[in-house]
Structures are given as structure tokens and as C-alpha cells.
mmCIF file with all atom_site columns, C-alpha atoms in Angstrom:
data_model
loop_
_atom_site.group_PDB
_atom_site.id
_atom_site.type_symbol
_atom_site.label_atom_id
_atom_site.label_alt_id
_atom_site.label_comp_id
_atom_site.label_asym_id
_atom_site.label_entity_id
_atom_site.label_seq_id
_atom_site.pdbx_PDB_ins_code
_atom_site.Cartn_x
_atom_site.Cartn_y
_atom_site.Cartn_z
_atom_site.occupancy
_atom_site.B_iso_or_equiv
_atom_site.pdbx_formal_charge
_atom_site.auth_seq_id
_atom_site.auth_comp_id
_atom_site.auth_asym_id
_atom_site.auth_atom_id
_atom_site.pdbx_PDB_model_num
ATOM 1   C CA . MET A 1 1   ? 12.315  0.294   -17.342 1.00 0.00 ? 1   MET A CA 1
ATOM 2   C CA . THR A 1 2   ? 10.348  0.844   -14.661 1.00 0.00 ? 2   THR A CA 1
ATOM 3   C CA . THR A 1 3   ? 8.851   -1.699  -12.408 1.00 0.00 ? 3   THR A CA 1
ATOM 4   C CA . ILE A 1 4   ? 5.319   -0.946  -10.618 1.00 0.00 ? 4   ILE A CA 1
ATOM 5   C CA . LEU A 1 5   ? 4.177   -2.970  -7.632  1.00 0.00 ? 5   LEU A CA 1
ATOM 6   C CA . SER A 1 6   ? 0.299   -2.859  -7.685  1.00 0.00 ? 6   SER A CA 1
ATOM 7   C CA . LEU A 1 7   ? -1.566  -3.623  -4.556  1.00 0.00 ? 7   LEU A CA 1
ATOM 8   C CA . THR A 1 8   ? -5.441  -4.132  -4.273  1.00 0.00 ? 8   THR A CA 1
ATOM 9   C CA . ALA A 1 9   ? -7.287  -4.767  -1.137  1.00 0.00 ? 9   ALA A CA 1
ATOM 10  C CA . SER A 1 10  ? -11.094 -4.160  -1.704  1.00 0.00 ? 10  SER A CA 1
ATOM 11  C CA . VAL A 1 11  ? -13.267 -7.105  -1.029  1.00 0.00 ? 11  VAL A CA 1
ATOM 12  C CA . GLN A 1 12  ? -15.612 -5.612  -3.613  1.00 0.00 ? 12  GLN A CA 1
ATOM 13  C CA . ASP A 1 13  ? -15.072 -6.479  -7.444  1.00 0.00 ? 13  ASP A CA 1
ATOM 14  C CA . ASP A 1 14  ? -13.355 -4.466  -9.990  1.00 0.00 ? 14  ASP A CA 1
ATOM 15  C CA . ALA A 1 15  ? -17.084 -3.122  -11.009 1.00 0.00 ? 15  ALA A CA 1
ATOM 16  C CA . LYS A 1 16  ? -18.123 -1.930  -7.762  1.00 0.00 ? 16  LYS A CA 1
ATOM 17  C CA . SER A 1 17  ? -14.636 -1.025  -6.177  1.00 0.00 ? 17  SER A CA 1
ATOM 18  C CA . LEU A 1 18  ? -14.095 2.500   -6.068  1.00 0.00 ? 18  LEU A CA 1
ATOM 19  C CA . SER A 1 19  ? -10.281 2.335   -5.121  1.00 0.00 ? 19  SER A CA 1
ATOM 20  C CA . ARG A 1 20  ? -9.862  -0.627  -7.633  1.00 0.00 ? 20  ARG A CA 1
ATOM 21  C CA . THR A 1 21  ? -11.369 1.930   -10.305 1.00 0.00 ? 21  THR A CA 1
ATOM 22  C CA . LEU A 1 22  ? -8.848  4.584   -9.201  1.00 0.00 ? 22  LEU A CA 1
ATOM 23  C CA . SER A 1 23  ? -6.105  2.083   -9.496  1.00 0.00 ? 23  SER A CA 1
ATOM 24  C CA . ARG A 1 24  ? -7.278  1.083   -13.091 1.00 0.00 ? 24  ARG A CA 1
ATOM 25  C CA . ILE A 1 25  ? -7.291  4.467   -14.077 1.00 0.00 ? 25  ILE A CA 1
ATOM 26  C CA . PHE A 1 26  ? -4.134  5.310   -12.772 1.00 0.00 ? 26  PHE A CA 1
ATOM 27  C CA . LEU A 1 27  ? -2.157  2.386   -14.291 1.00 0.00 ? 27  LEU A CA 1
ATOM 28  C CA . ASP A 1 28  ? -3.847  2.543   -17.659 1.00 0.00 ? 28  ASP A CA 1
ATOM 29  C CA . THR A 1 29  ? -2.780  6.566   -17.760 1.00 0.00 ? 29  THR A CA 1
ATOM 30  C CA . TRP A 1 30  ? 0.743   5.195   -16.847 1.00 0.00 ? 30  TRP A CA 1
ATOM 31  C CA . SER A 1 31  ? 0.907   2.327   -19.230 1.00 0.00 ? 31  SER A CA 1
ATOM 32  C CA . GLN A 1 32  ? -0.449  4.679   -22.300 1.00 0.00 ? 32  GLN A CA 1
ATOM 33  C CA . ARG A 1 33  ? 2.854   7.073   -21.955 1.00 0.00 ? 33  ARG A CA 1
ATOM 34  C CA . LEU A 1 34  ? 5.180   4.003   -20.999 1.00 0.00 ? 34  LEU A CA 1
ATOM 35  C CA . PRO A 1 35  ? 3.904   0.968   -22.280 1.00 0.00 ? 35  PRO A CA 1
ATOM 36  C CA . GLU A 1 36  ? 6.812   -0.980  -21.598 1.00 0.00 ? 36  GLU A CA 1
ATOM 37  C CA . THR A 1 37  ? 6.457   -0.518  -18.007 1.00 0.00 ? 37  THR A CA 1
ATOM 38  C CA . ARG A 1 38  ? 6.895   -3.765  -16.122 1.00 0.00 ? 38  ARG A CA 1
ATOM 39  C CA . VAL A 1 39  ? 3.701   -4.181  -13.539 1.00 0.00 ? 39  VAL A CA 1
ATOM 40  C CA . ILE A 1 40  ? 3.670   -6.652  -10.701 1.00 0.00 ? 40  ILE A CA 1
ATOM 41  C CA . HIS A 1 41  ? -0.021  -7.365  -9.719  1.00 0.00 ? 41  HIS A CA 1
ATOM 42  C CA . ARG A 1 42  ? -1.008  -8.495  -5.999  1.00 0.00 ? 42  ARG A CA 1
ATOM 43  C CA . ASP A 1 43  ? -4.601  -8.899  -5.031  1.00 0.00 ? 43  ASP A CA 1
ATOM 44  C CA . LEU A 1 44  ? -4.572  -8.931  -1.285  1.00 0.00 ? 44  LEU A CA 1
ATOM 45  C CA . ALA A 1 45  ? -8.339  -9.837  -1.271  1.00 0.00 ? 45  ALA A CA 1
ATOM 46  C CA . VAL A 1 46  ? -8.123  -12.977 -3.765  1.00 0.00 ? 46  VAL A CA 1
ATOM 47  C CA . SER A 1 47  ? -4.863  -14.468 -2.032  1.00 0.00 ? 47  SER A CA 1
ATOM 48  C CA . PRO A 1 48  ? -4.481  -12.888 1.404   1.00 0.00 ? 48  PRO A CA 1
ATOM 49  C CA . PRO A 1 49  ? -1.071  -12.676 2.889   1.00 0.00 ? 49  PRO A CA 1
ATOM 50  C CA . PRO A 1 50  ? -0.539  -15.097 5.757   1.00 0.00 ? 50  PRO A CA 1
ATOM 51  C CA . HIS A 1 51  ? -0.798  -13.623 9.355   1.00 0.00 ? 51  HIS A CA 1
ATOM 52  C CA . MET A 1 52  ? 2.682   -13.817 11.391  1.00 0.00 ? 52  MET A CA 1
ATOM 53  C CA . SER A 1 53  ? 2.744   -16.918 13.505  1.00 0.00 ? 53  SER A CA 1
ATOM 54  C CA . LYS A 1 54  ? 5.116   -18.447 16.155  1.00 0.00 ? 54  LYS A CA 1
ATOM 55  C CA . ALA A 1 55  ? 6.327   -20.662 13.361  1.00 0.00 ? 55  ALA A CA 1
ATOM 56  C CA . TRP A 1 56  ? 7.326   -17.219 11.414  1.00 0.00 ? 56  TRP A CA 1
ATOM 57  C CA . GLY A 1 57  ? 8.831   -15.888 14.183  1.00 0.00 ? 57  GLY A CA 1
ATOM 58  C CA . ALA A 1 58  ? 11.218  -18.442 15.016  1.00 0.00 ? 58  ALA A CA 1
ATOM 59  C CA . ALA A 1 59  ? 11.796  -18.821 11.455  1.00 0.00 ? 59  ALA A CA 1
ATOM 60  C CA . ASN A 1 60  ? 12.734  -15.222 10.949  1.00 0.00 ? 60  ASN A CA 1
ATOM 61  C CA . SER A 1 61  ? 15.039  -15.293 14.198  1.00 0.00 ? 61  SER A CA 1
ATOM 62  C CA . THR A 1 62  ? 17.067  -18.184 12.711  1.00 0.00 ? 62  THR A CA 1
ATOM 63  C CA . PRO A 1 63  ? 20.058  -17.355 10.678  1.00 0.00 ? 63  PRO A CA 1
ATOM 64  C CA . PRO A 1 64  ? 19.228  -17.890 7.095   1.00 0.00 ? 64  PRO A CA 1
ATOM 65  C CA . ASP A 1 65  ? 21.895  -20.802 6.646   1.00 0.00 ? 65  ASP A CA 1
ATOM 66  C CA . GLN A 1 66  ? 20.527  -22.783 9.559   1.00 0.00 ? 66  GLN A CA 1
ATOM 67  C CA . ARG A 1 67  ? 16.916  -22.859 8.603   1.00 0.00 ? 67  ARG A CA 1
ATOM 68  C CA . ASN A 1 68  ? 15.295  -25.944 7.849   1.00 0.00 ? 68  ASN A CA 1
ATOM 69  C CA . ASP A 1 69  ? 12.830  -26.568 4.968   1.00 0.00 ? 69  ASP A CA 1
ATOM 70  C CA . ALA A 1 70  ? 9.877   -25.778 7.245   1.00 0.00 ? 70  ALA A CA 1
ATOM 71  C CA . GLN A 1 71  ? 11.397  -22.720 8.510   1.00 0.00 ? 71  GLN A CA 1
ATOM 72  C CA . ARG A 1 72  ? 12.035  -21.560 4.740   1.00 0.00 ? 72  ARG A CA 1
ATOM 73  C CA . GLU A 1 73  ? 8.452   -22.330 4.140   1.00 0.00 ? 73  GLU A CA 1
ATOM 74  C CA . ALA A 1 74  ? 7.228   -20.534 6.744   1.00 0.00 ? 74  ALA A CA 1
ATOM 75  C CA . LEU A 1 75  ? 9.032   -17.337 5.085   1.00 0.00 ? 75  LEU A CA 1
ATOM 76  C CA . ALA A 1 76  ? 8.432   -18.289 1.427   1.00 0.00 ? 76  ALA A CA 1
ATOM 77  C CA . TYR A 1 77  ? 5.455   -15.874 1.077   1.00 0.00 ? 77  TYR A CA 1
ATOM 78  C CA . SER A 1 78  ? 7.397   -13.126 2.833   1.00 0.00 ? 78  SER A CA 1
ATOM 79  C CA . ASP A 1 79  ? 10.644  -13.479 0.728   1.00 0.00 ? 79  ASP A CA 1
ATOM 80  C CA . ALA A 1 80  ? 8.368   -13.633 -2.239  1.00 0.00 ? 80  ALA A CA 1
ATOM 81  C CA . ALA A 1 81  ? 6.631   -10.269 -1.208  1.00 0.00 ? 81  ALA A CA 1
ATOM 82  C CA . ILE A 1 82  ? 10.153  -8.632  -0.457  1.00 0.00 ? 82  ILE A CA 1
ATOM 83  C CA . ASP A 1 83  ? 11.614  -9.703  -3.700  1.00 0.00 ? 83  ASP A CA 1
ATOM 84  C CA . GLU A 1 84  ? 8.557   -7.681  -5.462  1.00 0.00 ? 84  GLU A CA 1
ATOM 85  C CA . VAL A 1 85  ? 9.193   -4.719  -3.168  1.00 0.00 ? 85  VAL A CA 1
ATOM 86  C CA . GLU A 1 86  ? 12.950  -4.475  -3.916  1.00 0.00 ? 86  GLU A CA 1
ATOM 87  C CA . ALA A 1 87  ? 11.990  -4.678  -7.732  1.00 0.00 ? 87  ALA A CA 1
ATOM 88  C CA . ALA A 1 88  ? 9.360   -1.943  -7.752  1.00 0.00 ? 88  ALA A CA 1
ATOM 89  C CA . ASP A 1 89  ? 10.510  1.509   -8.311  1.00 0.00 ? 89  ASP A CA 1
ATOM 90  C CA . LEU A 1 90  ? 6.966   2.662   -7.893  1.00 0.00 ? 90  LEU A CA 1
ATOM 91  C CA . ILE A 1 91  ? 4.396   0.885   -5.306  1.00 0.00 ? 91  ILE A CA 1
ATOM 92  C CA . VAL A 1 92  ? 0.725   1.533   -5.903  1.00 0.00 ? 92  VAL A CA 1
ATOM 93  C CA . ILE A 1 93  ? -1.770  0.623   -3.191  1.00 0.00 ? 93  ILE A CA 1
ATOM 94  C CA . ALA A 1 94  ? -5.376  0.473   -3.737  1.00 0.00 ? 94  ALA A CA 1
ATOM 95  C CA . ALA A 1 95  ? -7.405  0.492   -0.621  1.00 0.00 ? 95  ALA A CA 1
ATOM 96  C CA . PRO A 1 96  ? -10.678 1.201   0.814   1.00 0.00 ? 96  PRO A CA 1
ATOM 97  C CA . MET A 1 97  ? -10.652 2.554   4.746   1.00 0.00 ? 97  MET A CA 1
ATOM 98  C CA . TYR A 1 98  ? -12.012 -0.366  6.933   1.00 0.00 ? 98  TYR A CA 1
ATOM 99  C CA . ASN A 1 99  ? -13.324 0.642   10.411  1.00 0.00 ? 99  ASN A CA 1
ATOM 100 C CA . TYR A 1 100 ? -11.216 3.739   10.246  1.00 0.00 ? 100 TYR A CA 1
ATOM 101 C CA . GLY A 1 101 ? -8.073  1.994   9.358   1.00 0.00 ? 101 GLY A CA 1
ATOM 102 C CA . MET A 1 102 ? -5.979  0.027   6.558   1.00 0.00 ? 102 MET A CA 1
ATOM 103 C CA . PRO A 1 103 ? -7.682  -3.274  5.462   1.00 0.00 ? 103 PRO A CA 1
ATOM 104 C CA . ALA A 1 104 ? -6.155  -6.206  7.755   1.00 0.00 ? 104 ALA A CA 1
ATOM 105 C CA . THR A 1 105 ? -5.091  -8.027  4.493   1.00 0.00 ? 105 THR A CA 1
ATOM 106 C CA . LEU A 1 106 ? -2.764  -4.821  3.517   1.00 0.00 ? 106 LEU A CA 1
ATOM 107 C CA . LYS A 1 107 ? -1.709  -4.826  7.191   1.00 0.00 ? 107 LYS A CA 1
ATOM 108 C CA . ALA A 1 108 ? -0.595  -8.543  6.943   1.00 0.00 ? 108 ALA A CA 1
ATOM 109 C CA . TRP A 1 109 ? 1.518   -7.671  3.898   1.00 0.00 ? 109 TRP A CA 1
ATOM 110 C CA . PHE A 1 110 ? 3.296   -4.593  5.842   1.00 0.00 ? 110 PHE A CA 1
ATOM 111 C CA . ASP A 1 111 ? 3.889   -7.560  8.313   1.00 0.00 ? 111 ASP A CA 1
ATOM 112 C CA . GLN A 1 112 ? 5.301   -9.640  5.806   1.00 0.00 ? 112 GLN A CA 1
ATOM 113 C CA . VAL A 1 113 ? 7.627   -7.244  4.188   1.00 0.00 ? 113 VAL A CA 1
ATOM 114 C CA . ILE A 1 114 ? 8.924   -5.197  6.813   1.00 0.00 ? 114 ILE A CA 1
ATOM 115 C CA . ARG A 1 115 ? 11.538  -7.506  8.425   1.00 0.00 ? 115 ARG A CA 1
ATOM 116 C CA . VAL A 1 116 ? 14.596  -6.970  10.099  1.00 0.00 ? 116 VAL A CA 1
ATOM 117 C CA . GLY A 1 117 ? 17.510  -8.703  8.014   1.00 0.00 ? 117 GLY A CA 1
ATOM 118 C CA . ARG A 1 118 ? 15.709  -8.006  4.690   1.00 0.00 ? 118 ARG A CA 1
ATOM 119 C CA . THR A 1 119 ? 14.146  -4.387  4.464   1.00 0.00 ? 119 THR A CA 1
ATOM 120 C CA . LEU A 1 120 ? 15.191  -3.019  7.549   1.00 0.00 ? 120 LEU A CA 1
ATOM 121 C CA . SER A 1 121 ? 17.894  -3.303  10.135  1.00 0.00 ? 121 SER A CA 1
ATOM 122 C CA . PHE A 1 122 ? 18.396  -2.689  13.944  1.00 0.00 ? 122 PHE A CA 1
ATOM 123 C CA . ASP A 1 123 ? 21.170  -0.907  15.370  1.00 0.00 ? 123 ASP A CA 1
ATOM 124 C CA . LEU A 1 124 ? 21.006  0.419   19.210  1.00 0.00 ? 124 LEU A CA 1
ATOM 125 C CA . GLY A 1 125 ? 23.630  2.956   18.247  1.00 0.00 ? 125 GLY A CA 1
ATOM 126 C CA . ARG A 1 126 ? 20.918  4.999   16.374  1.00 0.00 ? 126 ARG A CA 1
ATOM 127 C CA . GLY A 1 127 ? 19.514  5.721   19.916  1.00 0.00 ? 127 GLY A CA 1
ATOM 128 C CA . ASP A 1 128 ? 15.941  6.159   20.224  1.00 0.00 ? 128 ASP A CA 1
ATOM 129 C CA . PHE A 1 129 ? 15.225  5.320   16.872  1.00 0.00 ? 129 PHE A CA 1
ATOM 130 C CA . PRO A 1 130 ? 17.084  1.855   16.277  1.00 0.00 ? 130 PRO A CA 1
ATOM 131 C CA . LEU A 1 131 ? 15.436  0.877   13.053  1.00 0.00 ? 131 LEU A CA 1
ATOM 132 C CA . ALA A 1 132 ? 16.122  2.142   9.799   1.00 0.00 ? 132 ALA A CA 1
ATOM 133 C CA . SER A 1 133 ? 15.160  0.714   6.143   1.00 0.00 ? 133 SER A CA 1
ATOM 134 C CA . THR A 1 134 ? 17.834  -0.942  4.019   1.00 0.00 ? 134 THR A CA 1
ATOM 135 C CA . LEU A 1 135 ? 15.795  0.132   1.041   1.00 0.00 ? 135 LEU A CA 1
ATOM 136 C CA . SER A 1 136 ? 15.566  3.644   -0.703  1.00 0.00 ? 136 SER A CA 1
ATOM 137 C CA . GLY A 1 137 ? 14.332  5.420   -3.555  1.00 0.00 ? 137 GLY A CA 1
ATOM 138 C CA . LYS A 1 138 ? 10.837  3.893   -3.754  1.00 0.00 ? 138 LYS A CA 1
ATOM 139 C CA . ARG A 1 139 ? 7.438   6.066   -4.539  1.00 0.00 ? 139 ARG A CA 1
ATOM 140 C CA . LEU A 1 140 ? 4.384   5.426   -3.321  1.00 0.00 ? 140 LEU A CA 1
ATOM 141 C CA . VAL A 1 141 ? 0.964   6.277   -4.502  1.00 0.00 ? 141 VAL A CA 1
ATOM 142 C CA . VAL A 1 142 ? -1.825  5.552   -2.151  1.00 0.00 ? 142 VAL A CA 1
ATOM 143 C CA . LEU A 1 143 ? -6.013  5.326   -3.874  1.00 0.00 ? 143 LEU A CA 1
ATOM 144 C CA . SER A 1 144 ? -8.371  5.058   -1.373  1.00 0.00 ? 144 SER A CA 1
ATOM 145 C CA . SER A 1 145 ? -12.059 5.408   -0.547  1.00 0.00 ? 145 SER A CA 1
ATOM 146 C CA . HIS A 1 146 ? -13.992 6.635   2.321   1.00 0.00 ? 146 HIS A CA 1
ATOM 147 C CA . GLY A 1 147 ? -17.622 5.712   3.306   1.00 0.00 ? 147 GLY A CA 1
ATOM 148 C CA . GLU A 1 148 ? -17.767 8.974   5.186   1.00 0.00 ? 148 GLU A CA 1
ATOM 149 C CA . PHE A 1 149 ? -15.858 12.606  4.626   1.00 0.00 ? 149 PHE A CA 1
ATOM 150 C CA . GLY A 1 150 ? -13.584 14.893  6.910   1.00 0.00 ? 150 GLY A CA 1
ATOM 151 C CA . PHE A 1 151 ? -10.415 12.584  7.517   1.00 0.00 ? 151 PHE A CA 1
ATOM 152 C CA . GLU A 1 152 ? -8.088  15.135  5.851   1.00 0.00 ? 152 GLU A CA 1
ATOM 153 C CA . LEU A 1 153 ? -5.806  17.012  8.310   1.00 0.00 ? 153 LEU A CA 1
ATOM 154 C CA . GLY A 1 154 ? -8.186  19.640  9.628   1.00 0.00 ? 154 GLY A CA 1
ATOM 155 C CA . GLY A 1 155 ? -11.366 17.761  8.788   1.00 0.00 ? 155 GLY A CA 1
ATOM 156 C CA . ILE A 1 156 ? -14.018 16.731  11.116  1.00 0.00 ? 156 ILE A CA 1
ATOM 157 C CA . ARG A 1 157 ? -12.739 13.158  11.435  1.00 0.00 ? 157 ARG A CA 1
ATOM 158 C CA . GLN A 1 158 ? -9.378  13.454  11.317  1.00 0.00 ? 158 GLN A CA 1
ATOM 159 C CA . ASP A 1 159 ? -8.742  11.770  14.486  1.00 0.00 ? 159 ASP A CA 1
ATOM 160 C CA . TRP A 1 160 ? -10.856 8.903   13.160  1.00 0.00 ? 160 TRP A CA 1
ATOM 161 C CA . ASN A 1 161 ? -8.336  8.291   10.259  1.00 0.00 ? 161 ASN A CA 1
ATOM 162 C CA . PHE A 1 162 ? -5.896  5.629   11.433  1.00 0.00 ? 162 PHE A CA 1
ATOM 163 C CA . MET A 1 163 ? -5.310  4.614   7.702   1.00 0.00 ? 163 MET A CA 1
ATOM 164 C CA . ASP A 1 164 ? -2.863  7.448   5.904   1.00 0.00 ? 164 ASP A CA 1
ATOM 165 C CA . GLY A 1 165 ? -0.322  7.875   9.081   1.00 0.00 ? 165 GLY A CA 1
ATOM 166 C CA . HIS A 1 166 ? -0.351  4.107   9.481   1.00 0.00 ? 166 HIS A CA 1
ATOM 167 C CA . ILE A 1 167 ? 0.339   3.601   5.938   1.00 0.00 ? 167 ILE A CA 1
ATOM 168 C CA . ALA A 1 168 ? 2.878   6.249   5.512   1.00 0.00 ? 168 ALA A CA 1
ATOM 169 C CA . THR A 1 169 ? 4.645   5.012   8.899   1.00 0.00 ? 169 THR A CA 1
ATOM 170 C CA . CYS A 1 170 ? 5.040   1.729   7.699   1.00 0.00 ? 170 CYS A CA 1
ATOM 171 C CA . ALA A 1 171 ? 6.112   2.783   3.905   1.00 0.00 ? 171 ALA A CA 1
ATOM 172 C CA . GLY A 1 172 ? 9.221   4.324   5.619   1.00 0.00 ? 172 GLY A CA 1
ATOM 173 C CA . TYR A 1 173 ? 10.514  1.019   6.480   1.00 0.00 ? 173 TYR A CA 1
ATOM 174 C CA . ILE A 1 174 ? 10.270  -0.353  3.163   1.00 0.00 ? 174 ILE A CA 1
ATOM 175 C CA . GLY A 1 175 ? 12.162  2.732   0.978   1.00 0.00 ? 175 GLY A CA 1
ATOM 176 C CA . VAL A 1 176 ? 9.587   5.240   0.623   1.00 0.00 ? 176 VAL A CA 1
ATOM 177 C CA . ALA A 1 177 ? 10.152  8.720   1.998   1.00 0.00 ? 177 ALA A CA 1
ATOM 178 C CA . LYS A 1 178 ? 7.456   10.880  3.173   1.00 0.00 ? 178 LYS A CA 1
ATOM 179 C CA . GLU A 1 179 ? 7.822   13.155  0.646   1.00 0.00 ? 179 GLU A CA 1
ATOM 180 C CA . ASP A 1 180 ? 7.710   10.564  -2.329  1.00 0.00 ? 180 ASP A CA 1
ATOM 181 C CA . ILE A 1 181 ? 4.061   9.560   -0.848  1.00 0.00 ? 181 ILE A CA 1
ATOM 182 C CA . HIS A 1 182 ? 1.241   10.829  -3.097  1.00 0.00 ? 182 HIS A CA 1
ATOM 183 C CA . SER A 1 183 ? -2.709  10.268  -2.312  1.00 0.00 ? 183 SER A CA 1
ATOM 184 C CA . VAL A 1 184 ? -5.706  10.555  -4.245  1.00 0.00 ? 184 VAL A CA 1
ATOM 185 C CA . SER A 1 185 ? -9.331  9.609   -2.319  1.00 0.00 ? 185 SER A CA 1
ATOM 186 C CA . ILE A 1 186 ? -12.977 9.407   -2.598  1.00 0.00 ? 186 ILE A CA 1
ATOM 187 C CA . ASP A 1 187 ? -15.445 10.380  0.258   1.00 0.00 ? 187 ASP A CA 1
ATOM 188 C CA . TYR A 1 188 ? -19.006 10.413  0.841   1.00 0.00 ? 188 TYR A CA 1
ATOM 189 C CA . GLN A 1 189 ? -19.233 6.824   -0.500  1.00 0.00 ? 189 GLN A CA 1
ATOM 190 C CA . GLU A 1 190 ? -22.418 5.913   2.064   1.00 0.00 ? 190 GLU A CA 1
ATOM 191 C CA . PHE A 1 191 ? -24.086 9.293   1.249   1.00 0.00 ? 191 PHE A CA 1
ATOM 192 C CA . GLY A 1 192 ? -24.446 8.712   -2.451  1.00 0.00 ? 192 GLY A CA 1
ATOM 193 C CA . ASP A 1 193 ? -25.148 12.249  -3.185  1.00 0.00 ? 193 ASP A CA 1
ATOM 194 C CA . GLU A 1 194 ? -23.721 14.987  -5.396  1.00 0.00 ? 194 GLU A CA 1
ATOM 195 C CA . ARG A 1 195 ? -21.041 15.522  -2.971  1.00 0.00 ? 195 ARG A CA 1
ATOM 196 C CA . PHE A 1 196 ? -20.053 11.930  -3.616  1.00 0.00 ? 196 PHE A CA 1
ATOM 197 C CA . GLN A 1 197 ? -20.377 12.067  -7.448  1.00 0.00 ? 197 GLN A CA 1
ATOM 198 C CA . ARG A 1 198 ? -18.369 15.291  -7.454  1.00 0.00 ? 198 ARG A CA 1
ATOM 199 C CA . SER A 1 199 ? -15.686 13.554  -5.166  1.00 0.00 ? 199 SER A CA 1
ATOM 200 C CA . VAL A 1 200 ? -15.417 10.462  -7.530  1.00 0.00 ? 200 VAL A CA 1
ATOM 201 C CA . GLU A 1 201 ? -15.130 12.631  -10.727 1.00 0.00 ? 201 GLU A CA 1
ATOM 202 C CA . GLN A 1 202 ? -12.253 14.736  -8.770  1.00 0.00 ? 202 GLN A CA 1
ATOM 203 C CA . ALA A 1 203 ? -10.511 11.703  -7.826  1.00 0.00 ? 203 ALA A CA 1
ATOM 204 C CA . LYS A 1 204 ? -11.136 10.030  -11.350 1.00 0.00 ? 204 LYS A CA 1
ATOM 205 C CA . ALA A 1 205 ? -9.303  13.134  -12.506 1.00 0.00 ? 205 ALA A CA 1
ATOM 206 C CA . ALA A 1 206 ? -6.579  13.465  -9.894  1.00 0.00 ? 206 ALA A CA 1
ATOM 207 C CA . ALA A 1 207 ? -5.611  9.834   -10.511 1.00 0.00 ? 207 ALA A CA 1
ATOM 208 C CA . ARG A 1 208 ? -5.178  10.573  -14.245 1.00 0.00 ? 208 ARG A CA 1
ATOM 209 C CA . GLU A 1 209 ? -3.096  13.836  -13.432 1.00 0.00 ? 209 GLU A CA 1
ATOM 210 C CA . LEU A 1 210 ? -0.895  12.330  -10.957 1.00 0.00 ? 210 LEU A CA 1
ATOM 211 C CA . ALA A 1 211 ? 0.023   8.984   -13.260 1.00 0.00 ? 211 ALA A CA 1
ATOM 212 C CA . VAL A 1 212 ? 1.104   11.774  -15.854 1.00 0.00 ? 212 VAL A CA 1
ATOM 213 C CA . GLU A 1 213 ? 3.192   13.792  -13.653 1.00 0.00 ? 213 GLU A CA 1
ATOM 214 C CA . LEU A 1 214 ? 5.062   10.751  -12.075 1.00 0.00 ? 214 LEU A CA 1
ATOM 215 C CA . SER A 1 215 ? 5.745   9.356   -15.450 1.00 0.00 ? 215 SER A CA 1
ATOM 216 C CA . GLN A 1 216 ? 7.387   12.285  -16.796 1.00 0.00 ? 216 GLN A CA 1
#
């Protein structure tokens, strides 16, 4: 049975959020094809992940068998979130671009799940790239929305896109290879013109097609 970890990060409600709409389309299409799929939901805007703190860092640097109750509590969210990542075959991230990057809650989630000793290892024997994920074989779908346009490679705002590359780099440390990342996005939201309407319809169709493709 396939397990999907679904993350949503938009501060808008379901009716207004474009990224949430794409996620709903993708998951509904998938579930119609594979109804036995287990879906784990985390709404990062409703229940934001805690930010890393000095207490978190001290707990993480303490060997697991030597942690006290307070240290175990400091790592409780991280441990639970990592358990979900480990269980997932497919991770679906629905997130708008905020200030040209990923939402702060999504960054905080990555900070909680990318952790030496749980999801990655550190070995200076690897030379200039000592970090390596201990997970592998996972796939990622990123469903996003942009107020402007031209964030794609070669687009007029490609240098302002600090979201896609950041997510792809972080995903590599939770077991997702670059070739296993699939993206669908909506542009022109702030313009509200026919380019926006066309982008919405194209993205909705792409989300459905992607769900069909990946569920085969």
C-alpha cells in the first residue's frame, strides 16, 4: 500500500488557496485510482512546526540513550515528523511562493526533518560533500502558486525564484532524487487577467495528469 505525506502551507483557507486547490485535485485523482492509499496530512499553517532553538540543538547533539525528558520533548515534533517522512512513498507539498521563497512554516518543517542521525549522515571521508541522506527512493510533488510570473528557467524573474531550488536541495536530504521531483504551478495570480485564468486551468489539468501518471 502506498503512503502519501501531504503538506500544506498556505495561510489562505481552502476556498481561496490555489496551492490547496491543486493539492485537493491531485489527491482526489490519486485516491480515485488507488483508494487503498494511506494519506498523512500536515497543515503547516494551522499547526506550525516549532523553530529550532538552543534546547533543540542541545538535545539533538546528545546521544539518544542519554537524553532527559526535557530533551526528548524538545525533539518530539522532529521525531514524529521524521517518522512520517520515513513512512511516505510520495511527499506532496502544496505551498505558495511568499516573498520569493518557500513559506516560513515549510522551511521550519524541513529544519525539523533534516537531522543528522535520523535522516542524514555526516562523514568527512566523502570530501567536500560530507552530508548524505540515509533515506532513498521517495518521490516529491510540489504544487505552488505565484503572484507574478516568469520564475521558470529562462523566465524574466528566474533569479528571483528562491523557492524551487531550495526545496529541491532540501528534498535531497530526505530521500528524494532530483529526477523524482515533479512540479505544477500557477502564475499571474496578482494580475487576475485571462493569463491567470489560463494558468489556473492548465495547472489543474496538469495536477490531474500527474496524479494519473504517478499512480500507475
